[in-house]
mmCIF file of C-alpha atoms and ligand atoms in Angstrom:
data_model
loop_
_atom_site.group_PDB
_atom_site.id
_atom_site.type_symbol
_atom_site.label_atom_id
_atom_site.label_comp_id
_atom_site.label_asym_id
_atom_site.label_seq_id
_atom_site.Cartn_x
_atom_site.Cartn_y
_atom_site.Cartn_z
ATOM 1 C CA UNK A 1 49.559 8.696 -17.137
ATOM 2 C CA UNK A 2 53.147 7.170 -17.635
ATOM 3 C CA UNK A 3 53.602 3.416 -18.149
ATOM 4 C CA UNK A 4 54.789 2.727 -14.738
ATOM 5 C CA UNK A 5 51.569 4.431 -12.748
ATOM 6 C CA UNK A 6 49.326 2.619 -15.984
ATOM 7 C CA UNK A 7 51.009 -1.017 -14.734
ATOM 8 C CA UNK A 8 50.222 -0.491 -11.355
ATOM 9 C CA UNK A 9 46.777 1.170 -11.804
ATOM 10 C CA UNK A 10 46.134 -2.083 -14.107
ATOM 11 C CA UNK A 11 47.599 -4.112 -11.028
ATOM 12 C CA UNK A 12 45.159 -2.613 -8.053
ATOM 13 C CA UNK A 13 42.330 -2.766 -10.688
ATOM 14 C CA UNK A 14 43.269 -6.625 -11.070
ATOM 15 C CA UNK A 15 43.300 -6.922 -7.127
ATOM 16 C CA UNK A 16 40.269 -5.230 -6.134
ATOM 17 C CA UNK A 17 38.553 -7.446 -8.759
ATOM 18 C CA UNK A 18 40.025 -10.547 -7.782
ATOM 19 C CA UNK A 19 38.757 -9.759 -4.183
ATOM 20 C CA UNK A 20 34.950 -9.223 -5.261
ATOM 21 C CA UNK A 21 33.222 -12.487 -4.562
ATOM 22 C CA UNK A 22 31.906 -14.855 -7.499
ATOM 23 C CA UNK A 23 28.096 -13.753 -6.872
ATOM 24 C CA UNK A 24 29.197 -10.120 -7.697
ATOM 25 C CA UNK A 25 29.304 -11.298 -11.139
ATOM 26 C CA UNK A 26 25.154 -11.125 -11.211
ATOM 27 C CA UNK A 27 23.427 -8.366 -10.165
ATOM 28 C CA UNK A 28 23.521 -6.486 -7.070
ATOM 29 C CA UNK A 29 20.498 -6.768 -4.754
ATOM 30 C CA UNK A 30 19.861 -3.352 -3.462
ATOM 31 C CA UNK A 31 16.647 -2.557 -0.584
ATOM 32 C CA UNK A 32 15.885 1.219 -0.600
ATOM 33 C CA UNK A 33 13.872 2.445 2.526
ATOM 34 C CA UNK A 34 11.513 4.140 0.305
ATOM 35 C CA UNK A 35 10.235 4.242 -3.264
ATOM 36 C CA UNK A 36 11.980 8.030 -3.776
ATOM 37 C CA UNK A 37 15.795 5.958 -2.987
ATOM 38 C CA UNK A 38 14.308 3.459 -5.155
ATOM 39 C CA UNK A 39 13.912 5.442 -8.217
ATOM 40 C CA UNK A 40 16.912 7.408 -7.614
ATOM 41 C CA UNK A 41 18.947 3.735 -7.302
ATOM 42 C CA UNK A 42 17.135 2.685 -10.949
ATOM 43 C CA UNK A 43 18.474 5.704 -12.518
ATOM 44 C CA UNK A 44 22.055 4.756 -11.434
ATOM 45 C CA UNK A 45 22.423 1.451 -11.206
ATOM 46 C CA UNK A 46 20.086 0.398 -15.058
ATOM 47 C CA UNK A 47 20.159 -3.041 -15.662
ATOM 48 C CA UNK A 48 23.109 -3.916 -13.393
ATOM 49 C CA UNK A 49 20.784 -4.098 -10.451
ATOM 50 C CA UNK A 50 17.632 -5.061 -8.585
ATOM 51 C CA UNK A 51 15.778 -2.807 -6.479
ATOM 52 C CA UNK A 52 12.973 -3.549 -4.315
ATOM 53 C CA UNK A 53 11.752 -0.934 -1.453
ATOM 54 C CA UNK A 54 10.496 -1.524 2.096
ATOM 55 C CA UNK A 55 8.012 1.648 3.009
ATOM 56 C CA UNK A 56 5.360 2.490 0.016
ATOM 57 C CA UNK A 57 5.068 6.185 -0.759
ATOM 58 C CA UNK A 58 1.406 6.615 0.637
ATOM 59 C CA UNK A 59 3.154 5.312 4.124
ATOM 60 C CA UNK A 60 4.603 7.736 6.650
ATOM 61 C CA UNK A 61 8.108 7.016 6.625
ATOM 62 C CA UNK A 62 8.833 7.770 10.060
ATOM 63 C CA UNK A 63 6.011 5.592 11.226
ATOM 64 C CA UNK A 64 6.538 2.020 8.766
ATOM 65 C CA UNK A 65 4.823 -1.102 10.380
ATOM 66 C CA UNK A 66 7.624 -4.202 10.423
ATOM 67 C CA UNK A 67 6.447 -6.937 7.777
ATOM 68 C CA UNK A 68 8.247 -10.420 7.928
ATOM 69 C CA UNK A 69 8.782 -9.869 4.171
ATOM 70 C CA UNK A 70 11.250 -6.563 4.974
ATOM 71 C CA UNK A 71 13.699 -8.763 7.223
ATOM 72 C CA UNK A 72 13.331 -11.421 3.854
ATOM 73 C CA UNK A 73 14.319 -8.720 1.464
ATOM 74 C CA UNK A 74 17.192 -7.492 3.600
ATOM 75 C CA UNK A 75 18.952 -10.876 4.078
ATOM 76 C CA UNK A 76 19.409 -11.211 0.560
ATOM 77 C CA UNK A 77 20.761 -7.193 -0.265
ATOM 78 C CA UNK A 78 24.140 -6.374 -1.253
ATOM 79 C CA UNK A 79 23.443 -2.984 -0.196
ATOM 80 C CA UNK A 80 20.773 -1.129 1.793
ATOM 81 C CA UNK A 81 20.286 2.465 1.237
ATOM 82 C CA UNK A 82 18.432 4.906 3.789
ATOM 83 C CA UNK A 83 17.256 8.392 3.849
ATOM 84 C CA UNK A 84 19.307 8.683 7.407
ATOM 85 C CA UNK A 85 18.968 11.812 9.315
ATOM 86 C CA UNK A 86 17.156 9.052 11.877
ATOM 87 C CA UNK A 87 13.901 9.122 9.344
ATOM 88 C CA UNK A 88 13.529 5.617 10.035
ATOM 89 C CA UNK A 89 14.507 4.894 13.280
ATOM 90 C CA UNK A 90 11.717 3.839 14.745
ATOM 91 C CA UNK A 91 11.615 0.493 11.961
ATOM 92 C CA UNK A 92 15.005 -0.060 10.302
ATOM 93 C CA UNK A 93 16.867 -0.875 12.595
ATOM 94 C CA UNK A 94 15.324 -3.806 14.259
ATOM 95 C CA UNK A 95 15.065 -4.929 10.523
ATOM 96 C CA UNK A 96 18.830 -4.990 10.296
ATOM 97 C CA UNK A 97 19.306 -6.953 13.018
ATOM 98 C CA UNK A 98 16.737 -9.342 12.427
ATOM 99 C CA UNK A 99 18.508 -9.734 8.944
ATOM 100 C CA UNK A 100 21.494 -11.242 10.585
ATOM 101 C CA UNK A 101 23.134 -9.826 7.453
ATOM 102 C CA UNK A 102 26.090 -8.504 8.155
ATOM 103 C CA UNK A 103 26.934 -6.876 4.886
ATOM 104 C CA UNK A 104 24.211 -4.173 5.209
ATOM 105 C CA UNK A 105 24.692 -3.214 8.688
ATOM 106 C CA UNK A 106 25.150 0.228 9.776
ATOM 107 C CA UNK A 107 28.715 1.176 9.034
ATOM 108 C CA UNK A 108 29.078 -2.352 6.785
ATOM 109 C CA UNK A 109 30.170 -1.564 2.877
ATOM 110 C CA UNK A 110 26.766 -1.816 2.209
ATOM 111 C CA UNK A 111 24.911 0.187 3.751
ATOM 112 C CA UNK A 112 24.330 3.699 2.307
ATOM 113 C CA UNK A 113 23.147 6.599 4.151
ATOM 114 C CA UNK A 114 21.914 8.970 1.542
ATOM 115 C CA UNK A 115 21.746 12.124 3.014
ATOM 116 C CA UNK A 116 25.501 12.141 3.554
ATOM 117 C CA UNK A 117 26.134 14.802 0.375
ATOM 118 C CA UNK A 118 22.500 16.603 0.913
ATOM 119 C CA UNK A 119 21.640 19.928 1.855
ATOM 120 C CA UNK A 120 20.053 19.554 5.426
ATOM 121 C CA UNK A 121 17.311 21.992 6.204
ATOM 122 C CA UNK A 122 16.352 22.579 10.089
ATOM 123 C CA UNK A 123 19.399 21.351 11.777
ATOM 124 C CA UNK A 124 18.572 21.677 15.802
ATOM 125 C CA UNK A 125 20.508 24.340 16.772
ATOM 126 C CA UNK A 126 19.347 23.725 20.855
ATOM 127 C CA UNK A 127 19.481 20.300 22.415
ATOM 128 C CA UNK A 128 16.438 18.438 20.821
ATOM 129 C CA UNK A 129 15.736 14.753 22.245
ATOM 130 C CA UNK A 130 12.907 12.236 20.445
ATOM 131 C CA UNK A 131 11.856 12.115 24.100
ATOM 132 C CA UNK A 132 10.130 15.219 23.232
ATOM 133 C CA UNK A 133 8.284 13.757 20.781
ATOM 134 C CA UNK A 134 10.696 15.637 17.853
ATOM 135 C CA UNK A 135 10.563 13.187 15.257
ATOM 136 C CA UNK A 136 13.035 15.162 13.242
ATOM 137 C CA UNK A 137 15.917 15.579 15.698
ATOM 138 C CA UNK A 138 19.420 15.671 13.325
ATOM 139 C CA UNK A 139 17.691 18.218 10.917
ATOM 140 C CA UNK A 140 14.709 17.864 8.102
ATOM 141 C CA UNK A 141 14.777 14.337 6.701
ATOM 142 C CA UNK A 142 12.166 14.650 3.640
ATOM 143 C CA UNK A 143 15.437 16.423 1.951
ATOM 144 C CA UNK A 144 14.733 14.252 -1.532
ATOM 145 C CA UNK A 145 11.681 17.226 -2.077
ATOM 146 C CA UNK A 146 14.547 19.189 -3.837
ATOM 147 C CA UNK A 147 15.669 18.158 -7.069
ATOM 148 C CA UNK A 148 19.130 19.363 -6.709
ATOM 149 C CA UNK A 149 19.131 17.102 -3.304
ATOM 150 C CA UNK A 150 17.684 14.313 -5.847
ATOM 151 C CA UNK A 151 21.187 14.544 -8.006
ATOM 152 C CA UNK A 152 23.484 14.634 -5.099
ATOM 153 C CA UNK A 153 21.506 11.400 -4.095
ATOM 154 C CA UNK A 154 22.074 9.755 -6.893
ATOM 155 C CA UNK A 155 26.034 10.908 -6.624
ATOM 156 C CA UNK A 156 26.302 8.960 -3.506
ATOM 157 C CA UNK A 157 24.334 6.008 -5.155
ATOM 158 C CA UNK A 158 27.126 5.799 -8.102
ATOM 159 C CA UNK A 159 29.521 6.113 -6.023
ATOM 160 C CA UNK A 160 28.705 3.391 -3.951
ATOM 161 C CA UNK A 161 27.886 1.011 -6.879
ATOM 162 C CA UNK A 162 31.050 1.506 -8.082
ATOM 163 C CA UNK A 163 32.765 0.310 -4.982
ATOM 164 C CA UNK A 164 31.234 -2.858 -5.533
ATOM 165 C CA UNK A 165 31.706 -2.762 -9.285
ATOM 166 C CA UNK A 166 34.933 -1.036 -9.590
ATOM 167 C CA UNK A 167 35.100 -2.454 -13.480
ATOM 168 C CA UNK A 168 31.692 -0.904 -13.926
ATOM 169 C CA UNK A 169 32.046 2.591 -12.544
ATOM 170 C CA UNK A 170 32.366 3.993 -16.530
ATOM 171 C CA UNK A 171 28.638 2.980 -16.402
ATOM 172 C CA UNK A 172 27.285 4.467 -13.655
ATOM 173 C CA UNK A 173 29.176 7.393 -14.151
ATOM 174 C CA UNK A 174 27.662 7.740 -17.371
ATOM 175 C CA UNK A 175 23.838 6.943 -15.874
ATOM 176 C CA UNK A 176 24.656 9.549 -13.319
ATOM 177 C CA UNK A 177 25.251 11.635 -15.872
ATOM 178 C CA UNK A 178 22.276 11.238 -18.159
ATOM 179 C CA UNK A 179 20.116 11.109 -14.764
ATOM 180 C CA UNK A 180 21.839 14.472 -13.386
ATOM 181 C CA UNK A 181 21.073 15.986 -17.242
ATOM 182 C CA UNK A 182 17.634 15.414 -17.432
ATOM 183 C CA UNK A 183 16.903 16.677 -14.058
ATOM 184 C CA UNK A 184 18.520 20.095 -14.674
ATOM 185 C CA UNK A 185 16.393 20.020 -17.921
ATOM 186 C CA UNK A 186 12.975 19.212 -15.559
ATOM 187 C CA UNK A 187 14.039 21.499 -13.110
ATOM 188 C CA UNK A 188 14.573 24.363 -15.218
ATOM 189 C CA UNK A 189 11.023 23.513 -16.691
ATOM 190 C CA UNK A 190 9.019 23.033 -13.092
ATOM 191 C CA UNK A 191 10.906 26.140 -11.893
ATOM 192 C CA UNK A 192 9.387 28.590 -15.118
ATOM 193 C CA UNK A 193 6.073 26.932 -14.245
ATOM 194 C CA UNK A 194 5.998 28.212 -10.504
ATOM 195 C CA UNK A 195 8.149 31.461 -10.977
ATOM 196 C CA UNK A 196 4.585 33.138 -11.516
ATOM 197 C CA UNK A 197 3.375 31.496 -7.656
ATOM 198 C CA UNK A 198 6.867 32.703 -5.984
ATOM 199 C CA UNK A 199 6.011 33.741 -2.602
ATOM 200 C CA UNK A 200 2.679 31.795 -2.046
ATOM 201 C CA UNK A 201 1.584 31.189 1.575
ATOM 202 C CA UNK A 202 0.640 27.580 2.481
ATOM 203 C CA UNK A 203 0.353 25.789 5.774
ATOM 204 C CA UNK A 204 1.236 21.907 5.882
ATOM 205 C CA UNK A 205 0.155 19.221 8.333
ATOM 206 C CA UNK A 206 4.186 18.000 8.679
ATOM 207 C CA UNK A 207 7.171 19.561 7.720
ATOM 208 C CA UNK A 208 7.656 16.923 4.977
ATOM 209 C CA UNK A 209 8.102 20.213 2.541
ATOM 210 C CA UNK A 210 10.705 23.121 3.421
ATOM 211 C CA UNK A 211 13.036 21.656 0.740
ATOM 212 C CA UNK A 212 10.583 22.065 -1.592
ATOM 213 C CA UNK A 213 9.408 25.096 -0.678
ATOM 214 C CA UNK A 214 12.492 26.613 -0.950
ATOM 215 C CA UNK A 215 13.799 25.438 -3.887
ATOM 216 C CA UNK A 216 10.299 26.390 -5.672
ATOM 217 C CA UNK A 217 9.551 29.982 -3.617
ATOM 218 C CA UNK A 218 6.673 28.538 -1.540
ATOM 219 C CA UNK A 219 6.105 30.491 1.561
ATOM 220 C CA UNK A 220 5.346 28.077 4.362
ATOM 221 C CA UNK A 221 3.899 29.830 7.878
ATOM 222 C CA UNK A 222 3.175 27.476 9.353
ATOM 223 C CA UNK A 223 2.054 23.348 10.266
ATOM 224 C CA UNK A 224 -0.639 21.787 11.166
ATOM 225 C CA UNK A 225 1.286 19.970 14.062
ATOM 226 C CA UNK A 226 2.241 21.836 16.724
ATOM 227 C CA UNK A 227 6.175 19.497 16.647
ATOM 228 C CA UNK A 228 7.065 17.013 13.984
ATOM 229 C CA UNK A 229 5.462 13.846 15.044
ATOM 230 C CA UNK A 230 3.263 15.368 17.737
ATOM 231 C CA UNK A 231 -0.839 15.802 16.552
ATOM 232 C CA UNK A 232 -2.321 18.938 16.660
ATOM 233 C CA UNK A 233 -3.679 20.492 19.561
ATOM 234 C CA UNK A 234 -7.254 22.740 19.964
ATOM 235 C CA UNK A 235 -5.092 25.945 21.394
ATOM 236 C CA UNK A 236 -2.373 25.021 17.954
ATOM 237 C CA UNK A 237 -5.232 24.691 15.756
ATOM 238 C CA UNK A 238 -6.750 28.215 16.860
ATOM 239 C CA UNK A 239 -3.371 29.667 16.794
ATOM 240 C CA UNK A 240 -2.903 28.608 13.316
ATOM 241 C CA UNK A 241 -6.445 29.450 12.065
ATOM 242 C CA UNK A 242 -6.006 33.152 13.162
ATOM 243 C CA UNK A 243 -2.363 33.403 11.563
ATOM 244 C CA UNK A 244 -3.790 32.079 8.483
ATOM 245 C CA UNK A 245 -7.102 34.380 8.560
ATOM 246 C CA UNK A 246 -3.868 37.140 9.022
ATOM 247 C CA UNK A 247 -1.806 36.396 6.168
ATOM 248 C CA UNK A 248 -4.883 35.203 3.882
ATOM 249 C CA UNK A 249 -3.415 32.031 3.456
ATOM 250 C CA UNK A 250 -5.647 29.845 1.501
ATOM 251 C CA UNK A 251 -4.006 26.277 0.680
ATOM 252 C CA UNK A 252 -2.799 23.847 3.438
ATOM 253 C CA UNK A 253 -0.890 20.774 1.601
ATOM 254 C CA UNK A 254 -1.092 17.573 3.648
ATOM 255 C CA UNK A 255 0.273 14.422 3.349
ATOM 256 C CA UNK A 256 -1.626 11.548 2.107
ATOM 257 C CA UNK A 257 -1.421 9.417 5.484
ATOM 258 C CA UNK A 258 -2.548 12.366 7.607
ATOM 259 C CA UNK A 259 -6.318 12.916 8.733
ATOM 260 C CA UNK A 260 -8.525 15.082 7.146
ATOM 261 C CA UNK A 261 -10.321 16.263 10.522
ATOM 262 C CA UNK A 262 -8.450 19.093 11.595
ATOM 263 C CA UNK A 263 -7.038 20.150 7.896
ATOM 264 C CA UNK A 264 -10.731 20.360 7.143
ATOM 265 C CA UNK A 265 -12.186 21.840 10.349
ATOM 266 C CA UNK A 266 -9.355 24.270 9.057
ATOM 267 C CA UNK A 267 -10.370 24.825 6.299
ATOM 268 C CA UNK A 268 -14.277 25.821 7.209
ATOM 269 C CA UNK A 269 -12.882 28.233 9.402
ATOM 270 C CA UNK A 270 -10.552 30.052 6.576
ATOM 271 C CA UNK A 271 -11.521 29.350 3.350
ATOM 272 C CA UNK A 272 -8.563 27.174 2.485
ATOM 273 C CA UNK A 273 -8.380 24.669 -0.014
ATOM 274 C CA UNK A 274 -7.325 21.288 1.445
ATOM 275 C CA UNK A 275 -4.528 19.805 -1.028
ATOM 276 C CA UNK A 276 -3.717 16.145 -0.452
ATOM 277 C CA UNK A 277 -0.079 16.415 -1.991
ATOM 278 C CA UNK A 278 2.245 13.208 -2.175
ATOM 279 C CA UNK A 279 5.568 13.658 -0.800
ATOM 280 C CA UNK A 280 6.980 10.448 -2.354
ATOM 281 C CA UNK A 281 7.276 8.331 -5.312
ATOM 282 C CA UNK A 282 4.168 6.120 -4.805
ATOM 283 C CA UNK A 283 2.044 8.531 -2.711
ATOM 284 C CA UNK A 284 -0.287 8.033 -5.595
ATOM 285 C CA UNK A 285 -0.306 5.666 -8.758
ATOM 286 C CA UNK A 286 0.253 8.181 -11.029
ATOM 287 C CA UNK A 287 3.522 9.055 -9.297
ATOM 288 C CA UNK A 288 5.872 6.275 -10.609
ATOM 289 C CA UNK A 289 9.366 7.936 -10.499
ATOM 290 C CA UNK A 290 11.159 10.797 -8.922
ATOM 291 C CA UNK A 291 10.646 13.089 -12.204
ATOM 292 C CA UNK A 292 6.754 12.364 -12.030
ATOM 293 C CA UNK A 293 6.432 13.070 -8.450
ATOM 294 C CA UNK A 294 7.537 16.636 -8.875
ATOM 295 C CA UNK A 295 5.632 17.004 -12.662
ATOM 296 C CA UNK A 296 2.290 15.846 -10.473
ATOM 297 C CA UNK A 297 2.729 18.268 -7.191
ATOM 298 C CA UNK A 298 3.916 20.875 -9.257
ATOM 299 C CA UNK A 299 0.731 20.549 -11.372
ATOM 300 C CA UNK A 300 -1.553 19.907 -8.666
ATOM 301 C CA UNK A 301 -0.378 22.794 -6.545
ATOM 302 C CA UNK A 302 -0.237 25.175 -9.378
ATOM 303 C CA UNK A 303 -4.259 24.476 -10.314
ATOM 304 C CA UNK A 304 -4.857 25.297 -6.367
ATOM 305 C CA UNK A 305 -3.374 28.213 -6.599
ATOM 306 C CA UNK A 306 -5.253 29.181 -9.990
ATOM 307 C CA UNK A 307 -8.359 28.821 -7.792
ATOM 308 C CA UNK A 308 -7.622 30.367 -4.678
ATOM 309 C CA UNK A 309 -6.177 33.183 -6.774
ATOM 310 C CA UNK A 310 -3.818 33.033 -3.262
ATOM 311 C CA UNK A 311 -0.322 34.510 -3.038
HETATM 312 ZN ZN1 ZN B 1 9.249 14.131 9.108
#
């Protein structure tokens, strides 16, 4: 970099910090829809923000009841980050409004759709409508299931910080780094622990987990719901039970907020082992941050399979 282009890189650093208001000085407020963003947002941001999340991790996030305290939390953020891919569209956005906050409005500086640098899984390729029930209609939303989704998460994040915090982007660069490090490391470890369960046949009550399954060789034929969002059916059910007496599939991973009637009425019928299997930071205490929630489903899952002896 010459002198001249250093001057006037110094300059438009000068300006863009002179236009940040006084408050940006403390630390930025930022409301995650779920406890996964909110771990993710930790790693990036460290001590230069505060993070608070609206759905817990034992919720279904498509399905979040409206608490007085959310539209309290968002009237104070800097920035609001969401999983997109209309995961939450049947709560956040009456939130926003009810905010009145203009700063974290859709399309506002602050507010951060995450899955804008993620791999999508399932994208529609016919005309799907929610009127049909389809609660994942722009593709597979539970996208944060892969670990290599988790770093380009936490890309966007930094990124985003830094537009607020131009003078700080060195920072979160850096956290994005050490965050994006240890996750290879952690990935490289849960992927030698399932390499010897690559190709193992599951059913799951939502399709919370193709990201997941693909990035760690699950074979997934089929779900307990006939659609996303729609509850299983008698003539489903049956349809499924015979598949899975077919394939000898013997473990059917449902989410925590899911009833255990049919998975279990299931389960008489095959043989399967029911596996109650978080798909979010918080789906269980134990599961405290992104890196745990993998280290406990990869754990959990892995013991099933020991004692199904399934494949
Ligand atoms: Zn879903």
């Amino acid at each position: 970099m010459n002198i001249r282009t250093s001057v006037a890189a110094a300059i438009a650093a000068a300006l863009l910090a002179a236009s940040v208001p006084a408050r940006a000085q403390g630390k930025l407020y930022v409301v995650t829809t779920t406890e996964d963003l909110a771990s993710i947002a930790r790693e990036i941001g460290g001590d230069h923000i505060t993070v608070d999340s609206i759905a817990k991790g034992y919720q279904d996030p498509h399905f979040v009841e409206a608490k007085p305290s959310f539209i309290l939390k968002l009237q104070k953020a800097d920035l609001l980050i969401a999983v997109g891919r209309d995961l939450e569209i049947g709560w956040l956005p009456p939130l926003i409004q009810q905010s009145r906050n203009s700063k974290i409005q859709v399309g506002a500086q602050g507010y951060l759709d995450a899955s804008l640098g993620a791999t999508i899984l399932e994208i529609p390729t016919s005309n799907i409508t929610r009127a049909m029930g389809d609660v994942h209609p722009l593709g597979n939303p539970h996208y944060w299931l892969d670990p290599e989704n988790g770093k380009r998460i936490g890309k966007e994040i930094a990124d985003k910080l830094s537009e607020f915090r131009p003078g700080d982007r060195a920072f979160f660069d850096q956290q994005l780094t050490s965050f994006t490090t240890r996750l290879d490391t952690a990935e490289k470890r849960w992927l030698a622990m399932m390499a010897p369960y690559k190709g193992t046949k599951v059913v799951t009550y939502h399709r919370s987990f193709p990201n997941f399954a693909e990035r760690f060789g699950l074979d997934i034929i089929g779900y307990i719901e006939p659609r996303p969002g729609i509850p299983p059916t008698p003539q489903h059910t049956l349809d499924l039970i015979n598949e899975m007496k077919r394939q000898h599939v013997k473990i059917e991973l449902i989410e925590p907020y899911f009833d255990l009637k049919t998975p279990n009425a299931i389960a008489r019928e095959t043989g399967a082992i029911v596996l109650v299997m978080p798909p979010s930071v918080g789906g269980v205490k134990e599961v405290t941050d992104y890196f745990k929630l993998f280290d406990y489903d990869i754990n959990l899952l892995i013991e099933a399979i020991k004692k199904t002896g399934a494949k």
